[in-house]
Short mmCIF file of C-alpha atoms (C1' of nucleotides) in Angstrom, two decimals:
data_model
loop_
_atom_site.label_atom_id
_atom_site.label_comp_id
_atom_site.label_asym_id
_atom_site.label_seq_id
_atom_site.Cartn_x
_atom_site.Cartn_y
_atom_site.Cartn_z
CA MET A 1 -11.96 16.32 -30.45
CA ASP A 2 -11.68 16.78 -34.74
CA SER A 3 -11.77 13.94 -36.80
CA ARG A 4 -8.54 12.83 -37.07
CA THR A 5 -9.24 11.17 -33.76
CA ARG A 6 -11.99 9.46 -35.12
CA PRO A 7 -13.50 8.21 -31.39
CA ARG A 8 -15.58 5.19 -32.39
CA ALA A 9 -17.29 5.33 -35.40
CA THR A 10 -16.72 2.12 -37.41
CA PRO A 11 -17.00 -1.13 -35.04
CA ALA A 12 -14.71 -2.49 -37.57
CA GLU A 13 -11.76 -0.78 -36.61
CA SER A 14 -9.16 -3.21 -35.08
CA PRO A 15 -10.27 -6.98 -33.96
CA PRO A 16 -11.29 -6.90 -30.55
CA SER A 17 -8.97 -7.81 -27.46
CA ARG A 18 -8.84 -10.64 -25.90
CA ILE A 19 -10.23 -8.58 -22.82
CA GLU A 20 -12.49 -6.99 -24.68
CA ARG A 21 -14.30 -10.43 -25.68
CA LEU A 22 -13.98 -11.53 -22.11
CA CYS A 23 -16.28 -8.32 -21.25
CA ILE A 24 -18.37 -9.14 -24.00
CA GLU A 25 -18.92 -12.87 -22.67
CA ARG A 26 -19.21 -11.64 -18.99
CA GLY A 27 -22.10 -8.61 -20.91
CA LEU A 28 -20.44 -5.85 -19.79
CA LYS A 29 -21.04 -2.30 -21.62
CA MET A 30 -18.24 -2.02 -23.77
CA THR A 31 -17.64 1.75 -24.55
CA GLY A 32 -14.67 3.46 -26.64
CA GLN A 33 -12.57 3.52 -23.17
CA ARG A 34 -13.48 0.33 -22.26
CA ARG A 35 -12.56 -0.66 -25.11
CA LEU A 36 -8.94 1.40 -25.20
CA ILE A 37 -8.00 -0.34 -21.38
CA ALA A 38 -8.92 -3.67 -22.66
CA ARG A 39 -6.71 -3.35 -25.65
CA VAL A 40 -3.99 -1.82 -23.54
CA LEU A 41 -4.15 -4.28 -21.16
CA SER A 42 -4.64 -6.89 -23.25
CA ASP A 43 -1.24 -5.97 -24.97
CA ALA A 44 1.23 -5.57 -21.73
CA GLU A 45 3.18 -7.70 -20.94
CA ASP A 46 4.10 -6.29 -17.93
CA HIS A 47 2.30 -5.55 -14.93
CA PRO A 48 1.51 -2.03 -15.48
CA ASP A 49 -0.04 0.42 -12.33
CA VAL A 50 -2.63 2.17 -13.05
CA GLU A 51 -0.96 5.65 -14.43
CA ASP A 52 0.81 2.73 -17.16
CA VAL A 53 -2.49 1.92 -18.16
CA TYR A 54 -3.77 5.54 -18.21
CA ARG A 55 -0.46 7.10 -20.19
CA ARG A 56 -1.01 4.22 -22.42
CA ALA A 57 -4.54 4.57 -23.21
CA LEU A 58 -3.72 8.39 -24.04
CA ALA A 59 -0.79 7.40 -26.27
CA LEU A 60 -3.40 5.26 -28.31
CA ASP A 61 -6.44 7.35 -28.17
CA SER A 62 -6.18 10.28 -26.26
CA LYS A 63 -9.84 10.71 -24.10
CA VAL A 64 -9.86 8.60 -21.16
CA SER A 65 -9.94 10.00 -17.61
CA ILE A 66 -7.44 8.20 -14.63
CA ALA A 67 -10.73 8.01 -13.02
CA THR A 68 -12.87 5.95 -16.03
CA VAL A 69 -8.85 3.26 -15.66
CA TYR A 70 -9.24 3.18 -12.06
CA ARG A 71 -13.39 2.35 -12.25
CA THR A 72 -12.17 0.08 -15.40
CA VAL A 73 -9.69 -1.77 -14.08
CA ARG A 74 -11.81 -2.32 -10.80
CA LEU A 75 -14.63 -3.53 -12.59
CA LEU A 76 -11.92 -6.04 -14.57
CA GLU A 77 -10.73 -7.22 -11.25
CA GLU A 78 -14.40 -8.15 -10.30
CA ASN A 79 -14.79 -9.86 -12.80
CA GLY A 80 -11.70 -12.08 -12.73
CA ILE A 81 -10.35 -10.55 -15.48
CA LEU A 82 -7.54 -8.87 -13.85
CA GLU A 83 -5.41 -9.21 -10.80
CA LYS A 84 -4.58 -6.69 -8.41
CA ARG A 85 -0.90 -7.43 -7.81
CA ASP A 86 1.25 -5.24 -4.69
CA PHE A 87 4.34 -5.68 -4.70
CA GLY A 88 4.78 -2.38 -2.28
CA GLY A 89 5.64 1.13 -3.23
CA GLY A 90 1.95 2.29 -2.76
CA ARG A 91 1.24 1.51 -6.47
CA ALA A 92 -0.86 -1.64 -7.58
CA ARG A 93 -0.21 -3.06 -10.22
CA TYR A 94 -2.24 -5.54 -12.52
CA ASP A 95 -2.02 -8.52 -14.82
CA LEU A 96 -4.42 -10.96 -17.00
CA ALA A 97 -5.81 -13.40 -14.49
CA ASP A 98 -6.09 -16.24 -17.10
CA ARG A 99 -1.77 -16.55 -17.31
CA GLY A 100 -2.25 -18.52 -14.64
CA HIS A 101 -0.51 -19.53 -11.05
CA HIS A 102 2.72 -17.33 -11.17
CA HIS A 103 4.82 -15.79 -8.42
CA HIS A 104 7.63 -12.84 -9.08
CA LEU A 105 11.42 -12.17 -8.44
CA ILE A 106 12.17 -8.91 -8.23
CA ASP A 107 15.33 -7.99 -9.50
CA VAL A 108 16.21 -5.04 -6.59
CA ASP A 109 18.76 -3.42 -8.78
CA SER A 110 16.24 -2.57 -12.09
CA GLY A 111 12.66 -3.09 -10.98
CA ARG A 112 12.26 -5.53 -13.15
CA VAL A 113 10.03 -8.60 -12.50
CA ILE A 114 10.08 -12.14 -13.25
CA GLU A 115 7.33 -14.63 -13.52
CA PHE A 116 7.66 -17.98 -12.45
CA ALA A 117 5.91 -20.71 -10.80
CA ASP A 118 6.92 -23.60 -9.29
CA GLU A 119 5.30 -26.71 -8.40
CA GLU A 120 7.33 -27.74 -5.48
CA PHE A 121 6.17 -24.86 -4.16
CA GLU A 122 2.53 -24.78 -4.92
CA ALA A 123 2.99 -28.26 -2.81
CA LEU A 124 5.06 -26.95 0.18
CA ALA A 125 2.48 -23.99 0.66
CA ARG A 126 -0.40 -26.60 0.99
CA ARG A 127 1.22 -28.54 3.09
CA LEU A 128 2.48 -25.66 5.47
CA ALA A 129 -1.41 -24.08 6.40
CA THR A 130 -2.61 -27.97 6.59
CA ARG A 131 0.42 -28.16 9.38
CA LEU A 132 -0.64 -24.97 11.35
CA GLY A 133 -4.14 -26.23 11.07
CA PHE A 134 -6.11 -24.13 7.68
CA ASP A 135 -7.29 -24.81 4.28
CA LEU A 136 -4.99 -22.61 1.55
CA VAL A 137 -7.33 -19.97 0.39
CA GLY A 138 -4.75 -17.93 -1.02
CA GLN A 139 -0.63 -17.07 -1.35
CA ARG A 140 1.92 -14.58 -2.02
CA LEU A 141 5.33 -15.64 -3.05
CA GLU A 142 8.10 -12.93 -3.90
CA LEU A 143 11.50 -13.33 -4.05
CA PHE A 144 14.01 -10.47 -4.15
CA GLY A 145 17.12 -10.73 -6.07
CA ARG A 146 20.08 -9.32 -7.30
CA ARG A 147 21.81 -10.40 -10.62
CA PRO A 148 25.18 -12.24 -9.21
CA ALA A 149 27.83 -9.92 -9.54
CA ALA A 150 29.34 -10.29 -13.22
CA GLU A 151 28.88 -6.35 -14.08
CA PRO A 152 28.58 -3.62 -10.84
CA PRO A 153 25.03 -2.09 -11.08
CA ARG A 154 25.28 0.57 -12.38
CA ALA A 155 22.02 2.67 -11.63
CA PRO A 156 20.56 1.65 -8.30
CA ALA A 157 17.32 2.44 -9.70
CA ARG A 158 15.01 4.39 -6.80
CA ARG A 159 11.64 6.29 -7.26
CA ARG A 160 9.22 4.24 -9.64
CA PRO A 161 12.01 1.57 -11.02
CA SER A 162 8.49 0.76 -13.14
CA GLY A 163 7.36 -0.14 -16.28
CA THR A 164 9.41 -2.89 -18.00
CA GLY A 165 9.13 -5.95 -16.35
CA THR A 166 7.56 -9.25 -17.75
CA MET B 1 0.42 19.10 31.86
CA ASP B 2 0.48 19.10 35.42
CA SER B 3 1.48 17.02 37.83
CA ARG B 4 -0.45 13.88 37.42
CA THR B 5 0.95 12.70 34.29
CA ARG B 6 4.44 13.10 35.93
CA PRO B 7 6.62 13.07 32.12
CA ARG B 8 9.68 12.46 32.31
CA ALA B 9 11.25 13.29 36.13
CA THR B 10 12.33 10.11 37.64
CA PRO B 11 14.58 7.64 35.05
CA ALA B 12 13.72 5.07 37.82
CA GLU B 13 10.78 5.10 36.86
CA SER B 14 10.56 1.54 34.82
CA PRO B 15 13.15 -0.82 33.60
CA PRO B 16 13.95 -0.26 30.39
CA SER B 17 11.85 -1.78 27.47
CA ARG B 18 13.77 -4.29 24.83
CA ILE B 19 13.73 -1.38 21.52
CA GLU B 20 15.18 1.28 24.49
CA ARG B 21 17.72 -0.79 25.27
CA LEU B 22 18.49 -1.35 21.30
CA CYS B 23 18.39 2.33 20.69
CA ILE B 24 20.76 3.14 23.45
CA GLU B 25 22.90 1.18 22.03
CA ARG B 26 22.74 2.85 18.82
CA GLY B 27 23.72 5.95 20.06
CA LEU B 28 19.84 7.24 19.64
CA LYS B 29 18.67 9.85 21.25
CA MET B 30 15.88 9.16 24.68
CA THR B 31 12.82 10.98 24.52
CA GLY B 32 10.12 10.85 26.28
CA GLN B 33 7.63 9.81 24.02
CA ARG B 34 10.57 7.88 21.94
CA ARG B 35 10.58 5.61 24.87
CA LEU B 36 7.20 5.33 25.54
CA ILE B 37 6.92 3.82 21.51
CA ALA B 38 9.27 1.53 22.47
CA ARG B 39 7.88 0.16 25.77
CA VAL B 40 4.80 -0.06 23.31
CA LEU B 41 6.36 -2.21 20.73
CA SER B 42 8.46 -4.25 22.90
CA ASP B 43 5.37 -5.06 24.35
CA ALA B 44 3.12 -5.88 21.30
CA GLU B 45 2.85 -9.81 20.42
CA ASP B 46 0.50 -8.68 17.30
CA HIS B 47 1.62 -6.54 14.22
CA PRO B 48 0.41 -3.28 15.29
CA ASP B 49 -0.14 -0.54 12.69
CA VAL B 50 1.19 3.08 13.29
CA GLU B 51 -2.48 3.41 14.14
CA ASP B 52 -2.30 0.93 17.22
CA VAL B 53 0.63 1.83 18.04
CA TYR B 54 -0.29 5.66 18.89
CA ARG B 55 -3.10 4.47 20.76
CA ARG B 56 -1.34 2.25 22.73
CA ALA B 57 0.41 5.07 23.43
CA LEU B 58 -1.70 7.33 24.07
CA ALA B 59 -3.47 4.62 26.76
CA LEU B 60 -0.15 4.18 29.02
CA ASP B 61 1.10 8.10 29.45
CA SER B 62 -1.13 10.46 26.89
CA LYS B 63 1.27 13.06 25.05
CA VAL B 64 2.10 11.47 21.57
CA SER B 65 1.52 12.64 18.24
CA ILE B 66 0.81 10.50 15.57
CA ALA B 67 3.77 12.71 13.70
CA THR B 68 5.50 11.80 16.40
CA VAL B 69 4.22 7.75 16.00
CA TYR B 70 5.37 7.39 12.38
CA ARG B 71 8.66 9.54 12.61
CA THR B 72 9.96 7.08 15.48
CA VAL B 73 8.71 3.67 13.44
CA ARG B 74 10.61 4.61 10.52
CA LEU B 75 13.85 5.54 12.45
CA LEU B 76 13.34 1.99 13.92
CA GLU B 77 13.02 0.04 10.43
CA GLU B 78 15.97 2.58 9.25
CA ASN B 79 17.77 1.01 12.47
CA GLY B 80 16.96 -2.29 11.91
CA ILE B 81 15.05 -3.06 14.89
CA LEU B 82 11.88 -3.04 13.53
CA GLU B 83 10.28 -4.84 10.21
CA LYS B 84 7.70 -3.21 8.08
CA ARG B 85 5.11 -5.39 6.90
CA ASP B 86 2.66 -4.68 4.32
CA PHE B 87 -0.25 -6.95 4.55
CA GLY B 88 -2.40 -5.48 2.30
CA GLY B 89 -5.18 -2.48 3.16
CA GLY B 90 -3.20 0.56 2.75
CA ARG B 91 -1.59 0.28 6.53
CA ALA B 92 1.92 -0.90 7.23
CA ARG B 93 2.14 -3.34 10.25
CA TYR B 94 5.19 -3.86 12.23
CA ASP B 95 7.12 -5.97 14.35
CA LEU B 96 10.10 -6.81 16.05
CA ALA B 97 13.16 -7.35 13.73
CA ASP B 98 14.73 -10.07 16.05
CA ARG B 99 12.02 -12.43 15.95
CA GLY B 100 14.04 -14.15 12.87
CA HIS B 101 12.77 -14.63 9.94
CA HIS B 102 9.69 -15.97 9.84
CA HIS B 103 6.39 -15.90 7.64
CA HIS B 104 2.87 -15.18 8.16
CA LEU B 105 -0.33 -16.87 7.36
CA ILE B 106 -3.60 -14.86 7.55
CA ASP B 107 -6.56 -16.17 8.56
CA VAL B 108 -9.15 -14.71 5.78
CA ASP B 109 -12.19 -14.52 8.23
CA SER B 110 -10.66 -12.98 11.29
CA GLY B 111 -7.71 -11.31 9.68
CA ARG B 112 -6.08 -13.16 12.51
CA VAL B 113 -2.21 -13.54 11.64
CA ILE B 114 0.16 -16.23 12.85
CA GLU B 115 3.73 -16.47 12.50
CA PHE B 116 5.64 -19.75 11.21
CA ALA B 117 9.10 -20.37 9.80
CA ASP B 118 10.50 -23.04 8.14
CA GLU B 119 13.52 -24.37 6.56
CA GLU B 120 12.59 -26.38 3.83
CA PHE B 121 11.10 -23.40 1.75
CA GLU B 122 14.16 -21.20 3.13
CA ALA B 123 16.02 -23.74 0.69
CA LEU B 124 13.11 -23.58 -2.06
CA ALA B 125 13.67 -20.39 -2.32
CA ARG B 126 17.15 -19.67 -2.71
CA ARG B 127 17.01 -22.84 -5.09
CA LEU B 128 14.08 -20.97 -7.16
CA ALA B 129 16.25 -18.06 -6.67
CA THR B 130 19.09 -19.46 -8.54
CA ARG B 131 17.81 -21.22 -11.36
CA LEU B 132 16.27 -18.07 -12.14
CA GLY B 133 19.85 -17.03 -12.55
CA PHE B 134 19.64 -14.50 -9.43
CA ASP B 135 21.32 -14.41 -5.54
CA LEU B 136 17.88 -14.41 -3.25
CA VAL B 137 18.33 -11.08 -1.08
CA GLY B 138 14.62 -11.28 0.18
CA GLN B 139 12.03 -13.31 0.41
CA ARG B 140 7.78 -12.78 0.87
CA LEU B 141 5.60 -15.44 2.24
CA GLU B 142 1.99 -14.64 2.72
CA LEU B 143 -0.28 -17.64 3.14
CA PHE B 144 -3.55 -17.35 3.72
CA GLY B 145 -5.97 -19.56 5.15
CA ARG B 146 -9.31 -20.28 6.35
CA ARG B 147 -10.40 -22.64 9.29
CA PRO B 148 -11.73 -25.83 8.13
CA ALA B 149 -15.91 -25.58 8.61
CA ALA B 150 -15.76 -26.69 12.10
CA GLU B 151 -18.24 -23.83 13.36
CA PRO B 152 -19.30 -21.34 11.08
CA PRO B 153 -17.45 -18.16 11.14
CA ARG B 154 -19.44 -15.44 13.03
CA ALA B 155 -18.11 -12.40 11.97
CA PRO B 156 -16.81 -12.19 8.61
CA ALA B 157 -14.83 -8.84 9.39
CA ARG B 158 -14.39 -6.74 7.17
CA ARG B 159 -12.61 -3.27 7.50
CA ARG B 160 -9.55 -3.19 9.83
CA PRO B 161 -9.83 -7.08 11.73
CA SER B 162 -6.28 -6.31 12.90
CA GLY B 163 -5.58 -6.38 16.40
CA THR B 164 -4.84 -9.75 17.97
CA GLY B 165 -2.95 -11.07 15.47
CA THR B 166 0.55 -13.84 16.91
"C1'" DC C 1 -35.54 5.46 -23.51
"C1'" DT C 2 -33.28 4.24 -19.48
"C1'" DA C 3 -29.53 2.40 -17.00
"C1'" DA C 4 -25.24 2.89 -16.74
"C1'" DA C 5 -20.34 4.52 -18.23
"C1'" DT C 6 -17.57 9.26 -17.96
"C1'" DG C 7 -15.26 13.63 -16.68
"C1'" DC C 8 -14.32 16.62 -13.09
"C1'" DA C 9 -12.59 18.38 -8.84
"C1'" DA C 10 -13.30 17.59 -4.32
"C1'" DA C 11 -12.94 14.22 -0.59
"C1'" DC C 12 -9.86 10.64 1.65
"C1'" DG C 13 -6.95 7.35 4.20
"C1'" DC C 14 -2.24 7.05 4.55
"C1'" DT C 15 2.29 9.21 5.76
"C1'" DT C 16 5.12 12.92 5.35
"C1'" DT C 17 6.96 17.53 6.02
"C1'" DG C 18 8.15 22.50 6.84
"C1'" DC C 19 8.07 25.25 10.50
"C1'" DT C 20 8.52 26.73 15.54
"C1'" DC C 21 9.58 25.68 20.17
"C1'" DG C 22 10.95 22.83 23.48
"C1'" DA C 23 13.84 18.75 25.40
"C1'" DA C 24 18.45 15.97 25.28
"C1'" DT C 25 23.04 15.43 25.47
"C1'" DA D 1 24.74 25.75 24.51
"C1'" DT D 2 23.50 23.39 20.45
"C1'" DT D 3 21.83 19.84 18.21
"C1'" DC D 4 17.97 17.71 17.28
"C1'" DG D 5 12.66 15.80 18.50
"C1'" DA D 6 7.97 16.98 19.13
"C1'" DG D 7 3.69 19.10 17.86
"C1'" DC D 8 0.72 21.22 14.69
"C1'" DA D 9 -1.07 21.76 10.68
"C1'" DA D 10 -0.79 21.61 5.60
"C1'" DA D 11 0.49 18.89 1.73
"C1'" DG D 12 1.33 14.20 -0.74
"C1'" DC D 13 0.24 10.32 -2.94
"C1'" DG D 14 -2.74 6.55 -4.71
"C1'" DT D 15 -7.02 6.15 -4.92
"C1'" DT D 16 -12.16 6.45 -4.59
"C1'" DT D 17 -16.61 9.60 -6.01
"C1'" DG D 18 -20.93 12.53 -5.76
"C1'" DC D 19 -22.97 15.19 -9.96
"C1'" DA D 20 -24.04 16.89 -13.99
"C1'" DT D 21 -23.69 14.81 -18.94
"C1'" DT D 22 -23.19 11.21 -22.40
"C1'" DT D 23 -23.35 7.12 -24.16
"C1'" DA D 24 -24.09 2.21 -24.70
"C1'" DG D 25 -28.07 -1.49 -25.45
#
DNA sequence: CTAAATGCAAACGCTTTGCTCGAAT
DNA sequence: ATTCGAGCAAAGCGTTTGCATTTAG
């Protein structure tokens, strides 16, 4: 609230994040909190859920409400900037849309998420849809895996494995 | 409450449903409502959500609470009798576990769900996991498709397309 | 200046749970 | 008789929304 945080005075503060640029391109009104959220998401290398984004945003500048994060994340999704993912467990996760088509392998022991893409799978998916009499308009592939027993899994990680991904 | 509904007097009422048999095998206590829910699920050829099950159960005998449906469905899942599916949209859907490994194609216009299985995909999934350094312990494949424009889709069916599937 | 975004708290939809009463074994 | 299930209503969790205030363009 005082001078230390310096809300949004100098626009030359820091270079616009990738998402911020995309927002401007699309003519979205850029508020301080949108810029903040845009940065958090641009910098994210994982698949944060809304609360992750909220926490990281607070850590950077502190003055966003979770409602705004929800609204912004939805706005970005509607504008094709973000993609909403559903890995089960209630929370929605997000990642940049322009990272291209990819799927996920979830390490069931650590909760870590690995991205991958595969041509062969794309082709197979299309073939399967066709065989069933449909045009493929979307797909979702998730693999759940476990590292082959090298060391005994120390922490089965129950609630909220989130966080680290990639 | 009165004689019309005849709660659970004669055990010879009707032959036990498949799920009821499985429950008995596993030594689960069989109450009237469990028998009822077991029948609804055994007869279901689609992927009902809890409320579907609840409604169908009420239609058959009327005297179950939705809490019991939730509890029973969870019990059955924990006993490997049911599988919980998440097709997005908040509601969990269920189907018999012993229908074997299969995947789903969701008709995005009608919400209808088509099941299919594919050897080639299974093999590919295993290969992908291996390539990433994991043992495959689970997978989820969903295709979203649209019938090639033969007739214009009459009802885009937004909320709760549920119901018919297969 | 005007339309739109934010914050806050209340509302929401699905699911779970605490507690008491009733039923299954 | 004893243990476990059922019913009901309240609570929980992630997400959305109404409304008054602030802000971007």
